[in-house]
Coordinates of C-alpha atoms in Angstrom, one line a residue:
Chain A
M13 CA 19.6 14.5 38.9
A14 CA 17.3 15.7 36.1
K15 CA 20.3 15.6 33.8
S16 CA 21.1 12.0 34.6
V17 CA 17.5 11.0 34.1
Q18 CA 17.5 12.6 30.7
A19 CA 20.8 11.0 29.8
A20 CA 19.4 7.6 30.9
G21 CA 16.3 8.2 28.7
K22 CA 18.5 9.0 25.8
V23 CA 20.5 5.8 26.2
A24 CA 17.3 3.8 26.5
A25 CA 15.8 5.4 23.4
N26 CA 19.0 4.7 21.4
V27 CA 19.1 1.0 22.6
G28 CA 15.4 0.7 21.7
L29 CA 15.8 2.1 18.3
A30 CA 18.9 0.0 17.6
V31 CA 16.8 -3.1 18.4
V32 CA 14.1 -2.0 16.0
G33 CA 16.7 -1.2 13.3
V34 CA 18.2 -4.7 13.6
A35 CA 14.8 -6.3 13.4
F36 CA 14.1 -4.4 10.2
L37 CA 17.6 -5.0 8.8
V38 CA 17.8 -8.8 9.1
P39 CA 15.2 -9.7 6.4
L40 CA 16.7 -7.2 4.0
L41 CA 20.2 -8.7 4.6
W42 CA 19.1 -12.1 3.3
V43 CA 18.5 -10.7 -0.2
V44 CA 22.0 -9.2 -0.3
T45 CA 23.9 -12.3 1.1
T46 CA 21.9 -14.8 -1.0
S47 CA 22.3 -12.8 -4.2
V48 CA 26.1 -13.1 -4.1
A49 CA 26.3 -16.6 -2.6
Q50 CA 26.8 -19.9 -4.4
G51 CA 24.2 -22.6 -3.8
Q52 CA 20.7 -22.1 -2.5
T53 CA 20.1 -21.0 1.1
L54 CA 17.4 -19.5 3.2
K55 CA 19.8 -18.4 6.0
V56 CA 21.4 -15.1 6.4
E57 CA 25.1 -16.1 6.5
W58 CA 28.3 -14.6 5.2
P59 CA 28.8 -16.2 1.8
Q60 CA 31.8 -18.6 1.6
H61 CA 32.4 -17.9 -2.0
F62 CA 31.3 -14.6 -3.6
T63 CA 29.9 -14.9 -7.1
G64 CA 28.2 -12.7 -9.6
A65 CA 26.7 -15.7 -11.3
N66 CA 23.2 -15.0 -10.0
F67 CA 23.2 -11.5 -11.4
A68 CA 24.7 -12.6 -14.7
H69 CA 22.1 -15.3 -15.0
V70 CA 19.1 -13.0 -14.5
A71 CA 20.4 -10.1 -16.5
T72 CA 18.9 -11.2 -19.8
V73 CA 16.1 -9.7 -22.0
D74 CA 13.6 -12.5 -21.2
I75 CA 14.2 -12.7 -17.5
L76 CA 14.9 -9.1 -16.5
F77 CA 14.9 -6.4 -19.1
R78 CA 11.6 -7.1 -20.8
P79 CA 9.7 -7.3 -17.5
L80 CA 11.4 -4.1 -16.2
F81 CA 10.5 -2.4 -19.5
N82 CA 6.9 -3.7 -19.3
G83 CA 6.7 -2.4 -15.7
L84 CA 8.0 1.0 -16.9
V85 CA 5.3 1.2 -19.6
L86 CA 2.6 0.1 -17.3
C87 CA 3.5 2.1 -14.2
G88 CA 5.0 5.1 -16.1
G89 CA 1.8 5.3 -18.2
G90 CA -0.4 4.8 -15.2
T91 CA 1.5 7.5 -13.2
L92 CA 1.3 10.0 -16.1
I93 CA -2.5 9.5 -16.2
T94 CA -2.9 9.8 -12.5
V95 CA -0.7 13.0 -12.2
V96 CA -2.2 14.9 -15.2
V97 CA -5.8 14.0 -14.3
A98 CA -5.2 14.7 -10.6
I99 CA -3.7 18.2 -11.3
L100 CA -6.7 19.1 -13.5
A101 CA -9.2 17.8 -11.0
A102 CA -7.4 19.4 -8.0
Y103 CA -7.5 22.9 -9.5
P104 CA -11.3 23.6 -9.3
L105 CA -11.5 21.7 -6.0
S106 CA -8.8 23.9 -4.6
R107 CA -9.8 27.2 -6.1
Y108 CA -13.6 27.5 -6.5
R109 CA -16.5 27.3 -4.1
S110 CA -19.4 25.2 -5.2
R111 CA -22.2 23.2 -3.7
L112 CA -21.0 20.1 -5.5
K113 CA -17.5 20.4 -4.2
R114 CA -18.1 18.9 -0.8
P115 CA -20.0 15.9 -2.0
F116 CA -17.3 15.3 -4.7
L117 CA -14.5 15.5 -2.2
L118 CA -16.3 13.2 0.2
T119 CA -16.8 10.7 -2.6
I120 CA -13.1 10.9 -3.4
L121 CA -12.1 10.3 0.2
F122 CA -14.6 7.5 0.4
T123 CA -13.1 5.9 -2.7
T124 CA -9.6 6.2 -1.3
G125 CA -10.7 3.7 1.3
L126 CA -12.2 1.0 -0.9
P127 CA -10.2 -2.2 -1.0
I128 CA -9.2 -2.5 -4.7
T129 CA -8.5 -6.2 -4.1
A130 CA -12.2 -6.7 -3.7
I131 CA -13.1 -5.3 -7.1
M132 CA -10.4 -7.3 -9.0
I133 CA -12.8 -10.3 -9.5
P134 CA -15.6 -8.2 -11.1
V135 CA -12.9 -6.2 -13.0
Y136 CA -11.6 -9.5 -14.4
A137 CA -15.1 -10.5 -15.4
M138 CA -15.9 -7.1 -16.9
F139 CA -12.6 -6.9 -18.8
T140 CA -13.1 -10.4 -20.2
Q141 CA -16.6 -9.5 -21.5
L142 CA -15.4 -6.2 -23.0
N143 CA -12.4 -7.9 -24.5
L144 CA -10.0 -5.7 -22.5
I145 CA -8.1 -8.5 -20.8
D146 CA -4.4 -9.0 -21.5
R147 CA -4.1 -5.6 -23.1
M148 CA -1.4 -3.3 -21.9
W149 CA -3.3 -0.1 -22.5
S150 CA -6.4 -1.1 -20.6
A151 CA -4.3 -2.4 -17.6
T152 CA -2.4 0.9 -17.7
V153 CA -5.6 3.1 -17.7
F154 CA -7.0 0.9 -14.9
M155 CA -3.8 1.3 -12.8
G156 CA -4.0 5.1 -13.3
S157 CA -7.7 5.2 -12.3
T158 CA -7.2 3.2 -9.1
A159 CA -4.5 5.6 -8.0
L160 CA -6.6 8.6 -8.9
P161 CA -8.6 9.2 -5.7
F162 CA -5.5 9.3 -3.5
G163 CA -3.7 11.3 -6.1
I164 CA -6.4 13.9 -6.3
W165 CA -6.6 14.2 -2.5
L166 CA -2.9 14.7 -2.1
M167 CA -2.6 17.1 -5.0
K168 CA -5.5 19.2 -3.6
N169 CA -3.8 19.4 -0.2
F170 CA -0.5 20.5 -1.9
M171 CA -2.4 23.0 -4.1
D172 CA -4.2 24.5 -1.2
S173 CA -0.8 25.7 0.2
V174 CA -0.3 28.0 -2.8
P175 CA -2.0 31.3 -1.9
V176 CA -4.8 32.2 -4.3
E177 CA -3.9 36.0 -4.2
L178 CA -1.1 35.4 -6.7
E179 CA -3.6 34.2 -9.2
E180 CA -6.1 36.9 -8.6
V181 CA -3.7 39.4 -10.1
A182 CA -3.3 37.3 -13.2
W183 CA -7.0 36.8 -13.5
T184 CA -7.7 40.6 -13.4
D185 CA -5.1 40.8 -16.2
G186 CA -7.4 38.5 -18.2
A187 CA -5.4 35.2 -17.9
S188 CA -7.5 32.1 -18.1
S189 CA -7.6 29.7 -15.2
M190 CA -5.7 27.0 -17.1
A191 CA -3.0 29.6 -18.0
T192 CA -2.6 30.6 -14.3
L193 CA -2.5 26.9 -13.3
R194 CA 0.3 26.3 -15.7
R195 CA 2.3 29.5 -15.1
I196 CA 1.7 30.3 -11.5
V197 CA 0.3 27.4 -9.5
L198 CA 2.3 24.5 -10.8
P199 CA 5.7 26.2 -10.6
L200 CA 5.0 27.0 -7.0
M201 CA 3.8 23.5 -6.0
W202 CA 6.2 21.4 -8.1
P203 CA 7.7 19.7 -5.0
G204 CA 4.2 18.5 -4.2
V205 CA 3.7 17.3 -7.8
V206 CA 7.1 15.4 -7.6
V207 CA 6.0 13.8 -4.3
V208 CA 2.7 12.7 -5.8
T209 CA 4.4 11.4 -9.0
I210 CA 7.1 9.4 -7.2
F211 CA 4.7 8.1 -4.6
T212 CA 2.2 7.0 -7.2
F213 CA 4.9 5.3 -9.3
I214 CA 6.4 3.4 -6.3
G215 CA 2.9 2.2 -5.4
M216 CA 2.3 0.9 -8.9
W217 CA 5.7 -0.6 -9.3
G218 CA 5.1 -2.8 -6.4
N219 CA 1.5 -3.7 -7.3
F220 CA 1.3 -7.4 -7.9
F221 CA -2.4 -8.2 -7.9
V222 CA -3.7 -5.9 -10.7
P223 CA -1.3 -7.0 -13.5
F224 CA -1.4 -10.6 -12.1
I225 CA -5.2 -10.6 -12.8
L226 CA -5.4 -8.4 -16.0
L227 CA -2.3 -9.5 -18.0
I228 CA -1.8 -13.1 -19.2
D229 CA 0.8 -13.1 -22.0
P230 CA 4.3 -13.7 -20.4
N231 CA 5.8 -11.2 -22.8
Q232 CA 3.6 -8.4 -21.3
L233 CA 4.1 -9.2 -17.6
P234 CA 5.9 -6.6 -15.5
A235 CA 8.6 -7.5 -13.1
S236 CA 6.2 -7.6 -10.1
V237 CA 4.5 -10.6 -11.7
S238 CA 7.3 -12.3 -13.6
I239 CA 9.2 -12.7 -10.3
F240 CA 6.8 -15.5 -9.7
T241 CA 8.7 -17.8 -12.2
F242 CA 11.5 -18.1 -9.7
F243 CA 9.1 -19.8 -7.4
D244 CA 8.1 -22.5 -9.9
P245 CA 8.7 -25.9 -8.4
Q246 CA 8.5 -27.5 -11.9
H247 CA 11.8 -25.9 -12.8
G248 CA 14.0 -27.6 -10.2
G249 CA 12.8 -25.9 -7.0
V250 CA 13.2 -22.3 -6.0
Q251 CA 16.3 -20.5 -7.3
Y252 CA 16.9 -18.4 -4.3
G253 CA 20.1 -16.9 -5.5
Q254 CA 18.5 -15.8 -8.8
L255 CA 15.4 -14.6 -7.0
A256 CA 17.5 -12.4 -4.7
A257 CA 19.5 -11.0 -7.6
F258 CA 16.3 -10.3 -9.5
S259 CA 14.8 -8.6 -6.5
I260 CA 17.8 -6.3 -6.2
F261 CA 17.5 -5.3 -9.8
Y262 CA 13.8 -4.8 -9.4
C263 CA 14.1 -2.7 -6.3
I264 CA 16.7 -0.3 -7.7
P265 CA 14.3 2.0 -9.6
V266 CA 12.0 2.6 -6.6
A267 CA 15.0 2.9 -4.2
V268 CA 16.6 5.6 -6.4
L269 CA 13.3 7.5 -6.8
Y270 CA 12.7 7.4 -3.0
L271 CA 16.2 8.7 -2.4
V272 CA 15.6 11.5 -4.9
M273 CA 12.3 12.4 -3.2
S274 CA 13.6 12.4 0.4
R275 CA 16.9 14.1 -0.4
K276 CA 15.6 17.0 -2.4
L277 CA 12.2 17.5 -0.9
S278 CA 12.1 15.8 2.5
G279 CA 9.3 14.2 0.6
S280 CA 8.5 11.4 3.0
F281 CA 7.9 14.0 5.7
A282 CA 5.8 16.2 3.5
L283 CA 3.7 13.1 2.7
G284 CA 3.3 12.3 6.4
G285 CA 2.2 15.9 6.9
A286 CA -0.2 15.9 4.0
L287 CA -1.8 12.7 5.3
K288 CA -2.4 13.8 8.9
G289 CA -5.9 14.7 8.0
Chain B
M30 CA -23.5 32.3 -13.7
R31 CA -24.6 28.7 -14.2
G32 CA -22.6 28.4 -17.4
R33 CA -19.5 29.7 -15.7
T34 CA -19.9 27.1 -13.0
I35 CA -20.0 24.3 -15.5
L36 CA -17.0 25.8 -17.4
R37 CA -15.0 26.0 -14.1
G38 CA -15.8 22.4 -13.3
L39 CA -14.6 21.2 -16.8
P40 CA -11.1 20.2 -15.6
L41 CA -12.8 17.6 -13.3
L42 CA -14.3 15.8 -16.3
P43 CA -11.4 13.4 -17.1
A44 CA -11.2 12.3 -13.4
V45 CA -15.0 11.8 -13.3
V46 CA -15.0 9.7 -16.5
L47 CA -12.1 7.5 -15.4
L48 CA -13.6 7.0 -11.9
L49 CA -17.0 6.2 -13.3
V50 CA -15.7 3.7 -15.9
F51 CA -13.0 2.0 -13.9
L52 CA -14.1 2.2 -10.3
A53 CA -17.9 2.8 -10.2
G54 CA -18.3 0.4 -13.2
P55 CA -16.6 -2.5 -11.5
I56 CA -18.5 -1.9 -8.3
I57 CA -21.8 -1.9 -10.1
Y58 CA -20.7 -5.1 -11.9
C59 CA -19.7 -6.5 -8.5
I60 CA -23.2 -6.0 -7.2
Y61 CA -24.7 -7.5 -10.3
Y62 CA -22.5 -10.6 -10.5
A63 CA -22.9 -11.3 -6.8
F64 CA -26.6 -12.2 -7.6
T65 CA -25.7 -14.5 -10.5
D66 CA -24.2 -18.0 -10.9
M67 CA -21.6 -16.8 -13.4
Q68 CA -18.8 -19.3 -14.0
L69 CA -15.8 -19.3 -16.2
T70 CA -15.8 -22.9 -17.4
G71 CA -17.9 -24.6 -20.0
A72 CA -20.8 -23.1 -21.9
T73 CA -23.0 -22.6 -18.9
T74 CA -25.2 -19.5 -19.2
T75 CA -25.3 -17.0 -16.5
N76 CA -28.5 -16.9 -14.5
F77 CA -29.9 -14.6 -11.9
V78 CA -29.9 -16.5 -8.6
G79 CA -31.0 -13.9 -6.1
L80 CA -29.5 -14.3 -2.7
A81 CA -28.3 -17.8 -3.3
N82 CA -24.6 -16.8 -3.2
F83 CA -25.0 -15.0 0.1
R84 CA -26.9 -17.9 1.6
K85 CA -24.1 -20.2 0.4
A86 CA -21.4 -17.9 1.9
F87 CA -23.1 -17.6 5.2
G88 CA -23.5 -21.3 5.4
D89 CA -19.8 -21.9 4.4
D90 CA -17.4 -22.6 7.2
Q91 CA -14.5 -21.5 5.0
F92 CA -16.1 -18.2 4.6
Y93 CA -16.3 -17.7 8.3
N94 CA -12.8 -18.8 8.7
A95 CA -11.7 -16.3 6.1
I96 CA -13.5 -13.5 7.9
L97 CA -11.9 -14.6 11.2
Q98 CA -8.4 -14.7 9.6
T99 CA -9.0 -11.3 8.1
L100 CA -9.9 -9.9 11.5
I101 CA -6.9 -11.5 13.2
F102 CA -4.6 -10.2 10.5
T103 CA -6.0 -6.7 10.5
V104 CA -6.1 -6.3 14.3
L105 CA -2.7 -7.9 14.9
S106 CA -0.7 -6.3 12.1
A107 CA -2.4 -2.9 11.6
I108 CA -4.3 -1.8 14.7
V109 CA -1.8 -3.2 17.2
G110 CA 1.4 -3.8 15.3
Q111 CA 2.0 -1.0 12.7
N112 CA 0.1 1.6 14.8
I113 CA 1.9 1.1 18.1
L114 CA 5.3 0.3 16.7
G115 CA 5.0 3.4 14.4
L116 CA 4.2 5.6 17.4
V117 CA 6.9 4.1 19.5
I118 CA 9.5 4.7 16.8
A119 CA 8.3 8.2 16.3
L120 CA 8.6 8.8 20.1
L121 CA 12.1 7.3 20.3
F122 CA 13.2 9.5 17.4
R123 CA 12.7 12.5 19.5
L124 CA 15.2 11.3 22.1
A125 CA 17.7 9.3 20.1
T126 CA 20.9 10.6 18.4
K127 CA 20.6 11.9 14.9
V128 CA 22.8 9.2 13.2
L129 CA 20.8 6.3 14.7
R130 CA 17.6 8.2 13.8
S131 CA 18.4 8.4 10.1
I132 CA 19.7 4.9 9.9
V133 CA 16.7 3.3 11.5
G134 CA 14.3 5.6 9.6
A135 CA 16.0 4.5 6.3
L136 CA 15.7 0.8 7.2
V137 CA 12.0 1.1 8.1
I138 CA 11.3 3.0 4.9
A139 CA 13.3 0.5 2.9
A140 CA 11.0 -2.2 4.1
W141 CA 8.0 -0.1 2.9
V142 CA 9.5 0.8 -0.5
V143 CA 10.4 -2.8 -1.3
P144 CA 7.7 -4.1 -3.7
E145 CA 5.0 -6.3 -2.1
I146 CA 5.9 -9.5 -3.7
V147 CA 9.6 -9.1 -2.9
A148 CA 8.7 -8.4 0.7
G149 CA 6.6 -11.6 0.6
Y150 CA 9.7 -13.7 -0.5
L151 CA 12.0 -11.9 2.0
M152 CA 9.6 -12.8 4.8
Y153 CA 9.1 -16.3 3.5
A154 CA 12.9 -16.8 3.8
F155 CA 12.9 -15.1 7.2
F156 CA 10.2 -17.3 8.8
R157 CA 11.1 -20.6 7.1
D158 CA 12.2 -23.6 9.2
E159 CA 15.8 -23.0 8.3
G160 CA 15.3 -19.2 8.0
S161 CA 16.9 -16.3 9.9
L162 CA 14.3 -16.1 12.7
N163 CA 15.0 -19.6 13.9
E164 CA 18.7 -19.0 13.6
I165 CA 18.4 -16.0 15.9
L166 CA 16.2 -17.9 18.3
K167 CA 18.8 -20.7 18.4
F168 CA 21.5 -18.1 19.1
L169 CA 19.4 -16.8 22.0
H170 CA 18.7 -20.3 23.3
L171 CA 15.0 -19.8 22.7
P172 CA 12.6 -22.5 21.3
Q173 CA 12.3 -22.6 17.5
Q174 CA 9.5 -23.8 15.4
N175 CA 8.3 -23.9 11.8
W176 CA 6.5 -20.6 11.9
L177 CA 4.9 -20.9 8.4
Y178 CA 3.4 -24.2 9.5
T179 CA 2.5 -23.8 13.1
L180 CA 1.5 -20.1 13.2
P181 CA 1.1 -18.9 9.7
I182 CA -1.3 -16.1 10.5
L183 CA 1.2 -14.7 13.1
A184 CA 4.0 -14.9 10.5
V185 CA 2.1 -13.0 7.8
S186 CA 0.9 -10.5 10.4
L187 CA 4.5 -9.8 11.6
A188 CA 5.5 -9.6 7.9
N189 CA 2.9 -6.9 7.4
V190 CA 4.1 -5.1 10.5
W191 CA 7.6 -5.1 9.0
R192 CA 6.3 -3.9 5.6
G193 CA 3.8 -1.3 6.7
T194 CA 5.1 0.4 9.9
A195 CA 6.9 3.1 7.9
F196 CA 3.5 4.7 7.1
S197 CA 2.5 5.1 10.7
M198 CA 6.0 6.2 11.6
L199 CA 5.8 9.0 9.0
V200 CA 2.3 10.1 10.1
Y201 CA 3.3 10.1 13.8
S202 CA 6.6 11.8 13.3
A203 CA 4.8 14.7 11.4
A204 CA 2.1 14.8 14.2
L205 CA 4.6 14.8 17.1
A206 CA 6.6 17.6 15.5
E207 CA 3.5 19.8 15.9
V208 CA 2.9 19.2 19.6
P209 CA 3.9 22.5 21.2
A210 CA 6.9 22.1 23.4
E211 CA 5.4 24.6 25.9
L212 CA 2.6 22.2 26.6
T213 CA 4.8 19.3 27.6
E214 CA 7.2 21.7 29.5
A215 CA 4.3 23.2 31.4
A216 CA 3.1 19.7 32.3
A217 CA 6.6 18.7 33.4
M218 CA 6.8 21.9 35.7
D219 CA 3.5 20.8 37.2
G220 CA 5.2 17.5 38.1
A221 CA 3.7 15.2 35.5
G222 CA 5.8 12.1 34.8
V223 CA 6.7 10.8 31.3
W224 CA 3.6 8.6 31.1
Q225 CA 1.2 11.3 32.4
R226 CA 2.6 13.8 29.9
F227 CA 2.2 11.2 27.1
W228 CA -1.4 10.3 28.1
H229 CA -2.7 13.8 29.0
V230 CA -0.7 16.1 26.7
T231 CA 0.7 14.2 23.7
V232 CA -2.1 11.8 22.9
P233 CA -5.0 14.4 23.1
T234 CA -3.0 16.7 20.8
I235 CA -2.3 14.0 18.1
R236 CA -5.8 12.5 18.4
R237 CA -6.8 13.3 14.8
S238 CA -3.6 11.8 13.4
V239 CA -4.2 8.6 15.4
A240 CA -7.8 8.4 13.9
T241 CA -6.6 9.1 10.3
N242 CA -3.7 6.7 10.6
L243 CA -5.7 3.9 12.1
M244 CA -8.3 4.1 9.4
L245 CA -5.9 4.3 6.5
I246 CA -3.8 1.3 7.7
T247 CA -6.9 -0.7 8.5
L248 CA -8.3 -0.3 5.0
Q249 CA -4.8 -0.9 3.5
T250 CA -4.5 -4.2 5.5
L251 CA -8.0 -5.4 4.7
S252 CA -7.0 -5.7 1.1
V253 CA -3.5 -7.2 1.4
F254 CA -3.1 -10.0 -1.1
G255 CA 0.4 -10.3 -2.6
L256 CA 2.3 -10.6 0.8
I257 CA 0.2 -13.5 2.0
F258 CA 0.0 -15.1 -1.4
A259 CA 3.8 -15.1 -1.7
M260 CA 4.4 -16.4 1.9
T261 CA 1.7 -19.1 2.5
K262 CA -0.8 -19.0 -0.4
G263 CA -3.3 -19.0 2.5
G264 CA -2.2 -22.3 3.9
P265 CA -1.5 -24.6 5.5
S266 CA -5.1 -25.9 5.7
N267 CA -6.5 -22.4 5.3
K268 CA -4.8 -21.1 8.5
S269 CA -3.8 -17.9 6.8
T270 CA -6.6 -17.6 4.2
T271 CA -7.9 -14.1 4.5
L272 CA -10.9 -12.8 2.6
P273 CA -9.0 -11.5 -0.4
I274 CA -7.2 -14.9 -0.7
Y275 CA -10.4 -16.9 -0.4
T276 CA -12.2 -14.7 -2.9
Y277 CA -9.3 -15.2 -5.3
Q278 CA -9.3 -19.0 -4.8
T279 CA -13.1 -19.2 -5.3
A280 CA -13.4 -17.0 -8.3
L281 CA -10.3 -17.5 -10.3
Q282 CA -9.0 -20.9 -9.2
N283 CA -12.4 -22.7 -8.9
Y284 CA -14.0 -20.4 -11.6
E285 CA -17.0 -19.6 -9.5
I286 CA -17.1 -15.9 -10.4
G287 CA -20.6 -15.3 -9.1
Y288 CA -19.9 -16.8 -5.7
G289 CA -16.5 -15.2 -5.4
T290 CA -18.0 -11.8 -6.3
A291 CA -20.6 -12.2 -3.6
M292 CA -17.7 -12.6 -1.1
A293 CA -15.8 -9.7 -2.7
L294 CA -18.9 -7.6 -2.2
V295 CA -18.9 -8.5 1.6
L296 CA -15.2 -7.3 1.7
L297 CA -16.2 -4.1 -0.2
V298 CA -19.0 -3.4 2.3
I299 CA -16.6 -4.0 5.2
G300 CA -14.2 -1.5 3.6
A301 CA -17.0 0.9 2.8
L302 CA -18.1 0.9 6.5
F303 CA -14.6 1.6 7.7
S304 CA -14.4 4.4 5.0
L305 CA -17.6 6.0 6.4
V306 CA -16.2 6.0 10.0
Y307 CA -13.1 7.5 8.5
L308 CA -15.1 10.3 6.8
R309 CA -16.9 11.1 10.0
A310 CA -13.5 11.3 11.8
L311 CA -12.3 13.8 9.2
R312 CA -15.5 15.8 9.0
P313 CA -14.6 19.2 10.4
E314 CA -11.8 19.7 7.9
A315 CA -13.1 17.9 4.8
D316 CA -14.9 20.8 3.3

């Protein structure tokens, strides 16, 4: 009796999950079918004639490669800033006791929650006045700074899991704290560093609003913003096939990074764990 | 002793400088601009106007509409949608077969990893009159409609559920993995049914994860811009104009920076209040 109830529960769970899976799959399918189809369509349907024309059309420097490269500079630079600064900041927060530590951590947590969307208007005004608008480096540093609170918090959680006893030995041997950070702590927490790096990069790669506001010159726009040109009604309506092909190219880097993270480190799960609070 | 403390805190310096210049700076600017009539057009000078922007906002029907749409969007897509669906998926994972678990997990996460603007276009295609949703409804002999026109706020909310559920799924999977099996087994021995075990054993154990998750996804959803912008641009006739969209339209399309910033400040305050609740919820461990 109990066995059959359990079996029924298992079947119900499988059916339920399958329904969820299909609901999540259908919107994704559209991109794949449309990218290889001739003509423009908004339906998910098996293409009558397969064609690589959409991919061929978008795979040019102006449409695809420059925006991808810009995205790499912007998000790669921003991620580098976030990760390096977060490692440095996490070390004293994880290792030392201080009266200032708690207020600082609380501020960091508080900042994590602030809607960045809300400050983009004043950031635009501020950057205009300081002549920082439409400059790649200032947009990069800004991207890095906005990801910093979350980066520091995650990094500290990962660093806390490295036992301090290992360093104490090195300290008594006269090693400086920065030397122990580099030689003892970082090698032991590199999976955490990789998780923070990849997670930060994926977040920036998909960020539309920040570069949309801060960058103007079409030659500097990353793919997250340049994708907008496909939706320009002035150029003969929306080119859905090209939009889909571009989307696939654009998603490949983050998809690969995510796979690396989840295969090697069960990273998504570690992230879920680090976020439980 | 004091010198050593300062030296030890030195690695914090780059973080402090960046956060002060690029986060605290804009927030202070935000507060300052909100009390001015700053505009981007013509040679008009910027004047201090006191509370005029706020008086204007709180007398503006569109502003109330934006707050209402933001509330509907946040409650529907984050607090109800992502939160409950994420928990349901995490619970189903514990019963389902491994193959299905990894396939569905990968699909849900794929929707999360897809960049925001691509997700917006995917969802635009999905909800369009001739899109996949209506095709499916036709196949099931259910009534169809032009979702983006009749129910745009529902469409963007469902889109945000599709895009954001992975986060709740991950948090709840990690939380459920730590519910001791002995607890649920003991409850089962005492004759507790599935629902009773869920309400009286599982939920109390993962309470903190629920609080953290709710707060993070609420804050995340409050500031969603690209998804709605790509799907509806806030329309038709402002039926999906949330606060971030309306702020953008006011400040950067109508060039009323001062007025737009005052509204952005309201959004910032709403976010800050949620953030404070969140800090309280996390208090015992946030040392």
